[in-house]
Structure formats: structure tokens, C-alpha cells
Amino acid sequence: MTSTGRRNATIEETSTFTPRFNEAGLLPVVTQEVGTGRVLMVAWANREAIDLTLSTGEAHYWSRSRGELWHKGATSGHTQKVRRVLTDCDQDTLIYEVEQKGAACHTGRETCFYREVTQDGRLSAAKSS
Amino acid sequence: MTSTGRRNATIEETSTFTPRFNEAGLLPVVTQEVGTGRVLMVAWANREAIDLTLSTGEAHYWSRSRGELWHKGATSGHTQKVRRVLTDCDQDTLIYEVEQKGAACHTGRETCFYREVTQDGRLSAAKSS
């Protein structure tokens, strides 16, 4: 851990945003609701999606299934007003802190994380924590 | 969105846990602190790491940098007691809800998300939200 810390000191302590994308030019984004702290969804972003999120204040992602830039809610109306963008220590993951309009999940649920994994490998409805 | 919903109805509504891994056999895990709802870190897990997490109640991941199973805190003592595991709609992302012992971040900070991305592409210390 210490050697990793030394090697990546710049990434971890710099005040310059230098996002580290995977081989597909993407990084994961955790979308968290302001106020409740609920995790609503996890999606992916490329550089353009991040830049548009920062400049417009509305959440943008990269849709891997459609292979295109995704302005969340552009068709459904379920937009996300981004209050803050956070990065992690090695700058390969982001958090969008958002105010969600309508449902975050395409199933119509408020959050994509509506099921709990039990020890016996089953899923059950997640109670609010 | 609707067509996707129909195509993946089974994944989204089934009560059988059928995690969908990427081509490297991994999926992202959001580690969230019980009580505060803080996102502490985002890491990766393979099937073995998930199974060990469920069976031991301690967070296990796959370390991509070291290429090995990672029992978080095994060397640092900064273990994570897992209270609940959640999956998202299409079962390609998990949340570990944990009680964190010590620091989650290898930099010694409580969370890996200690910096905010500003509109001008700079990073600044994130205030607690």
C-alpha cells in the first residue's frame, strides 16, 4: 500500500483533474442522491460526458449498450441536476451528487439498487437502510 | 429504455442472483458506509470475492493492480464488516454496505472521495456534504 501511495502521489495529491479512463476511454460514475446519500445508479462516462456534466450541470454518461453519449433524462424527463462531482484517490472513478427528477432506474424504481443479495445466493427486495 | 426493460426482464425481476461480469470476470463494487451513507471507495470483485464476502461477512475484492484476491484490511487491519450486499437492476454492479474499521483509503483518509472537481478542471478539498 505504501509503495503504491508513493508511486501515485501526484495523482492522489494533485489539484489538477487528470481522469484515468479504461482501455475503452471510460470510467465508472456512482450517482448519489443529495441529502439522502442513496446510491441511485452506476454508469460510465467518457471525457465528453464529464465535460458536458460540468458545463451544463446536468448528468451526462456514455451508454455502453447504445454506444453513444447519454444525456440522462433527455427522452424520459428524468434528468439529474448535478450539485457536485467528486473524484477518488487515483482519479479513475467519479461520484455525481445529484437531485433526481423522477425515477433513476429504467424499471421505474427510484434507485437501481432495489434488491439485496442473501447468503444463499438469492435476491430479495431491499428494505430502505 | 422500454425495449431494454423488456429484453432484460429476467435479470431485473428474478430472485436468483446471476451477476454479470465483464470480459475480465469482474464487476464494480461501490462500498458505502452504514449509517452515514458515505461512499468510501469503488473497487472490483470476481465471483470468488463475492462468495467470500457473503460467507465471511468481511469485504473481499479483486485487486487489479496486484492481480490477486484482496481481503480488505488483511494487512492494514482496516477491515470492512459487510452488513448488506445489494445488486443493481441488470446485476452488473454491487454495493457493499459496511462498517469500516480505520481508513478506507490507502492514503489514510476515511474515504477515497476527498476531492471535488470544479468547473474549470481543478480539484479542491471536498467538504462533507
Short mmCIF file of C-alpha atoms in Angstrom, two decimals:
data_model
loop_
_atom_site.label_atom_id
_atom_site.label_comp_id
_atom_site.label_asym_id
_atom_site.label_seq_id
_atom_site.Cartn_x
_atom_site.Cartn_y
_atom_site.Cartn_z
CA MET A 1 0.00 0.00 0.00
CA THR A 2 2.79 2.40 0.94
CA SER A 3 4.71 1.79 -2.27
CA THR A 4 1.54 2.37 -4.29
CA GLY A 5 0.96 5.56 -2.36
CA ARG A 6 4.42 6.82 -3.20
CA ARG A 7 4.24 5.87 -6.84
CA ASN A 8 0.91 7.60 -7.35
CA ALA A 9 1.47 10.60 -5.10
CA THR A 10 0.85 13.02 -7.93
CA ILE A 11 -2.48 11.53 -8.93
CA GLU A 12 -3.59 11.43 -5.31
CA GLU A 13 -2.48 14.88 -4.19
CA THR A 14 -2.57 16.99 -7.33
CA SER A 15 -5.11 19.77 -7.72
CA THR A 16 -5.30 19.14 -11.48
CA PHE A 17 -8.11 16.91 -12.66
CA THR A 18 -6.48 14.12 -14.66
CA PRO A 19 -9.12 11.40 -15.03
CA ARG A 20 -7.82 7.93 -15.80
CA PHE A 21 -10.00 6.11 -18.30
CA ASN A 22 -10.00 2.40 -19.09
CA GLU A 23 -8.95 1.00 -22.46
CA ALA A 24 -12.39 1.94 -23.84
CA GLY A 25 -11.96 5.57 -22.76
CA LEU A 26 -14.50 5.22 -19.94
CA LEU A 27 -14.62 5.37 -16.16
CA PRO A 28 -17.38 4.38 -13.74
CA VAL A 29 -19.61 7.02 -12.19
CA VAL A 30 -21.53 6.48 -8.95
CA THR A 31 -24.66 8.61 -8.92
CA GLN A 32 -25.63 9.55 -5.39
CA GLU A 33 -28.67 11.49 -4.26
CA VAL A 34 -28.00 14.76 -2.46
CA GLY A 35 -29.49 14.77 1.00
CA THR A 36 -30.35 11.09 1.37
CA GLY A 37 -26.96 9.75 0.25
CA ARG A 38 -28.73 6.96 -1.60
CA VAL A 39 -26.80 5.43 -4.46
CA LEU A 40 -29.20 5.68 -7.39
CA MET A 41 -27.19 4.06 -10.19
CA VAL A 42 -23.72 3.33 -11.50
CA ALA A 43 -22.96 4.19 -15.12
CA TRP A 44 -19.99 5.09 -17.32
CA ALA A 45 -18.61 8.35 -18.64
CA ASN A 46 -16.07 9.38 -21.24
CA ARG A 47 -14.28 12.72 -21.34
CA GLU A 48 -17.06 14.40 -23.32
CA ALA A 49 -19.74 13.23 -20.87
CA ILE A 50 -17.75 14.58 -17.93
CA ASP A 51 -17.14 17.92 -19.64
CA LEU A 52 -20.83 18.29 -20.52
CA THR A 53 -21.82 17.39 -16.96
CA LEU A 54 -19.51 20.06 -15.58
CA SER A 55 -20.52 22.73 -18.09
CA THR A 56 -24.30 22.15 -18.12
CA GLY A 57 -24.89 20.96 -14.55
CA GLU A 58 -26.93 18.02 -15.89
CA ALA A 59 -25.68 14.44 -15.68
CA HIS A 60 -24.22 13.00 -18.88
CA TYR A 61 -22.90 9.48 -19.32
CA TRP A 62 -21.71 7.17 -22.07
CA SER A 63 -24.24 4.46 -22.89
CA ARG A 64 -22.27 1.28 -23.48
CA SER A 65 -25.34 -0.57 -24.78
CA ARG A 66 -26.20 2.12 -27.31
CA GLY A 67 -22.64 3.23 -27.96
CA GLU A 68 -23.50 6.90 -27.65
CA LEU A 69 -23.39 9.93 -25.41
CA TRP A 70 -26.29 9.79 -22.95
CA HIS A 71 -27.89 12.89 -21.52
CA LYS A 72 -29.81 11.20 -18.71
CA GLY A 73 -33.49 12.10 -18.90
CA ALA A 74 -33.31 13.70 -22.34
CA THR A 75 -36.14 11.43 -23.50
CA SER A 76 -37.74 10.32 -20.20
CA GLY A 77 -37.61 13.69 -18.49
CA HIS A 78 -35.85 12.03 -15.54
CA THR A 79 -32.93 14.41 -15.51
CA GLN A 80 -30.32 14.76 -12.80
CA LYS A 81 -29.18 18.16 -11.60
CA VAL A 82 -25.55 17.72 -10.59
CA ARG A 83 -24.62 19.55 -7.42
CA ARG A 84 -21.10 18.25 -7.12
CA VAL A 85 -18.63 15.95 -8.87
CA LEU A 86 -16.11 14.11 -6.73
CA THR A 87 -13.11 12.03 -7.79
CA ASP A 88 -11.39 9.24 -5.92
CA CYS A 89 -7.74 8.96 -4.91
CA ASP A 90 -6.42 7.56 -8.18
CA GLN A 91 -8.88 9.50 -10.35
CA ASP A 92 -10.41 6.51 -12.10
CA THR A 93 -13.90 6.80 -10.58
CA LEU A 94 -16.31 9.71 -10.09
CA ILE A 95 -19.33 10.48 -7.95
CA TYR A 96 -22.09 12.68 -9.34
CA GLU A 97 -24.07 14.11 -6.44
CA VAL A 98 -27.48 14.82 -7.93
CA GLU A 99 -31.02 15.94 -7.41
CA GLN A 100 -33.02 13.31 -9.27
CA LYS A 101 -36.19 14.24 -11.15
CA GLY A 102 -38.47 11.18 -11.33
CA ALA A 103 -37.02 7.67 -11.30
CA ALA A 104 -33.31 6.98 -11.72
CA CYS A 105 -33.86 3.38 -12.80
CA HIS A 106 -35.29 2.46 -16.21
CA THR A 107 -37.57 -0.02 -14.41
CA GLY A 108 -39.37 2.97 -12.92
CA ARG A 109 -37.89 2.49 -9.46
CA GLU A 110 -36.26 5.37 -7.62
CA THR A 111 -32.92 3.55 -7.43
CA CYS A 112 -31.35 0.71 -9.42
CA PHE A 113 -30.31 -0.97 -6.16
CA TYR A 114 -33.67 -2.41 -5.10
CA ARG A 115 -32.54 -5.97 -4.36
CA GLU A 116 -30.40 -7.48 -1.65
CA VAL A 117 -28.14 -10.50 -2.20
CA THR A 118 -28.65 -13.08 0.53
CA GLN A 119 -26.08 -15.60 1.70
CA ASP A 120 -27.76 -18.45 -0.14
CA GLY A 121 -27.42 -16.69 -3.48
CA ARG A 122 -30.97 -15.40 -3.70
CA LEU A 123 -32.25 -11.88 -4.21
CA SER A 124 -34.89 -10.25 -2.06
CA ALA A 125 -36.44 -6.82 -2.03
CA ALA A 126 -34.10 -4.40 -0.25
CA LYS A 127 -35.61 -2.51 2.63
CA SER A 128 -34.56 1.10 2.96
CA SER A 129 -31.44 1.18 5.10
CA MET B 1 -35.47 2.25 -22.35
CA THR B 2 -38.70 0.28 -22.62
CA SER B 3 -37.29 -2.19 -25.11
CA THR B 4 -34.25 -2.70 -22.87
CA GLY B 5 -36.58 -3.25 -19.97
CA ARG B 6 -38.45 -5.95 -21.82
CA ARG B 7 -35.36 -7.69 -23.11
CA ASN B 8 -33.77 -7.89 -19.65
CA ALA B 9 -36.91 -8.54 -17.65
CA THR B 10 -35.49 -11.72 -16.17
CA ILE B 11 -32.28 -10.14 -14.95
CA GLU B 12 -34.22 -7.26 -13.44
CA GLU B 13 -37.03 -9.18 -11.75
CA THR B 14 -35.54 -12.57 -10.97
CA SER B 15 -34.90 -13.62 -7.38
CA THR B 16 -31.83 -15.61 -8.46
CA PHE B 17 -28.50 -13.85 -8.14
CA THR B 18 -26.87 -14.02 -11.56
CA PRO B 19 -24.04 -11.47 -11.53
CA ARG B 20 -22.87 -10.26 -14.91
CA PHE B 21 -19.10 -9.87 -15.06
CA ASN B 22 -17.08 -8.02 -17.66
CA GLU B 23 -14.69 -9.73 -20.05
CA ALA B 24 -12.10 -9.90 -17.24
CA GLY B 25 -14.55 -11.69 -14.95
CA LEU B 26 -15.01 -8.62 -12.74
CA LEU B 27 -17.74 -6.19 -11.76
CA PRO B 28 -17.53 -2.87 -9.90
CA VAL B 29 -18.42 -2.67 -6.23
CA VAL B 30 -19.46 0.56 -4.50
CA THR B 31 -18.55 0.44 -0.83
CA GLN B 32 -20.91 2.53 1.23
CA GLU B 33 -20.75 3.22 4.95
CA VAL B 34 -23.72 2.04 7.00
CA GLY B 35 -25.38 4.90 8.82
CA THR B 36 -23.71 7.84 7.10
CA GLY B 37 -24.31 6.64 3.53
CA ARG B 38 -20.86 7.90 2.58
CA VAL B 39 -19.30 6.24 -0.44
CA LEU B 40 -15.91 5.10 0.85
CA MET B 41 -14.41 3.52 -2.27
CA VAL B 42 -15.13 1.77 -5.53
CA ALA B 43 -13.29 -1.46 -6.29
CA TRP B 44 -13.73 -4.65 -8.31
CA ALA B 45 -14.85 -8.16 -7.44
CA ASN B 46 -14.81 -11.54 -9.15
CA ARG B 47 -17.07 -14.43 -8.27
CA GLU B 48 -14.72 -15.74 -5.57
CA ALA B 49 -14.51 -12.33 -3.88
CA ILE B 50 -18.30 -12.04 -3.82
CA ASP B 51 -18.71 -15.55 -2.44
CA LEU B 52 -16.12 -14.92 0.30
CA THR B 53 -17.78 -11.61 1.17
CA LEU B 54 -21.14 -13.32 1.56
CA SER B 55 -19.80 -16.29 3.50
CA THR B 56 -17.39 -14.45 5.85
CA GLY B 57 -19.17 -11.11 6.25
CA GLU B 58 -15.91 -9.30 5.52
CA ALA B 59 -15.36 -7.35 2.30
CA HIS B 60 -13.30 -9.10 -0.37
CA TYR B 61 -12.35 -7.66 -3.75
CA TRP B 62 -10.13 -8.44 -6.71
CA SER B 63 -7.04 -6.26 -6.84
CA ARG B 64 -6.47 -5.38 -10.48
CA SER B 65 -3.06 -3.84 -9.75
CA ARG B 66 -1.81 -6.89 -7.87
CA GLY B 67 -3.81 -9.43 -9.86
CA GLU B 68 -4.98 -11.25 -6.76
CA LEU B 69 -7.86 -11.75 -4.37
CA TRP B 70 -7.93 -8.90 -1.86
CA HIS B 71 -9.28 -9.33 1.63
CA LYS B 72 -9.54 -5.65 2.52
CA GLY B 73 -7.67 -4.90 5.72
CA ALA B 74 -5.90 -8.27 5.93
CA THR B 75 -2.57 -6.46 6.24
CA SER B 76 -3.61 -2.95 7.35
CA GLY B 77 -6.26 -4.04 9.85
CA HIS B 78 -8.72 -1.72 8.10
CA THR B 79 -11.35 -4.39 7.56
CA GLN B 80 -14.93 -3.85 6.48
CA LYS B 81 -17.77 -5.70 8.15
CA VAL B 82 -20.39 -6.18 5.44
CA ARG B 83 -23.93 -5.63 6.65
CA ARG B 84 -25.64 -5.99 3.31
CA VAL B 85 -24.88 -6.63 -0.35
CA LEU B 86 -27.14 -5.01 -2.95
CA THR B 87 -27.26 -5.54 -6.70
CA ASP B 88 -28.50 -3.20 -9.38
CA CYS B 89 -31.20 -3.78 -11.99
CA ASP B 90 -29.02 -5.55 -14.55
CA GLN B 91 -26.82 -7.27 -11.96
CA ASP B 92 -23.51 -5.89 -13.19
CA THR B 93 -22.75 -3.72 -10.15
CA LEU B 94 -22.87 -4.31 -6.39
CA ILE B 95 -23.00 -2.23 -3.26
CA TYR B 96 -21.29 -3.47 -0.11
CA GLU B 97 -22.82 -1.69 2.89
CA VAL B 98 -20.07 -1.81 5.50
CA GLU B 99 -18.87 -0.81 8.90
CA GLN B 100 -15.36 0.46 8.22
CA LYS B 101 -12.57 -0.14 10.72
CA GLY B 102 -9.95 2.61 10.33
CA ALA B 103 -9.41 4.31 6.98
CA ALA B 104 -10.95 3.04 3.76
CA CYS B 105 -8.44 4.87 1.54
CA HIS B 106 -4.81 3.78 1.26
CA THR B 107 -3.84 7.46 1.66
CA GLY B 108 -5.06 7.22 5.24
CA ARG B 109 -8.21 9.21 4.59
CA GLU B 110 -11.60 7.93 5.69
CA THR B 111 -12.93 7.90 2.12
CA CYS B 112 -11.26 7.81 -1.29
CA PHE B 113 -13.57 10.63 -2.45
CA TYR B 114 -11.86 13.58 -0.75
CA ARG B 115 -11.63 15.90 -3.76
CA GLU B 116 -14.21 17.82 -5.72
CA VAL B 117 -13.92 18.52 -9.45
CA THR B 118 -14.60 22.16 -10.20
CA GLN B 119 -15.93 23.56 -13.47
CA ASP B 120 -12.51 24.84 -14.52
CA GLY B 121 -10.98 21.37 -14.30
CA ARG B 122 -9.31 21.79 -10.95
CA LEU B 123 -9.58 19.69 -7.82
CA SER B 124 -10.28 21.10 -4.39
CA ALA B 125 -10.77 19.53 -0.99
CA ALA B 126 -14.32 18.22 -0.72
CA LYS B 127 -16.28 19.49 2.23
CA SER B 128 -18.55 16.96 3.92
CA SER B 129 -21.91 17.09 2.17
#
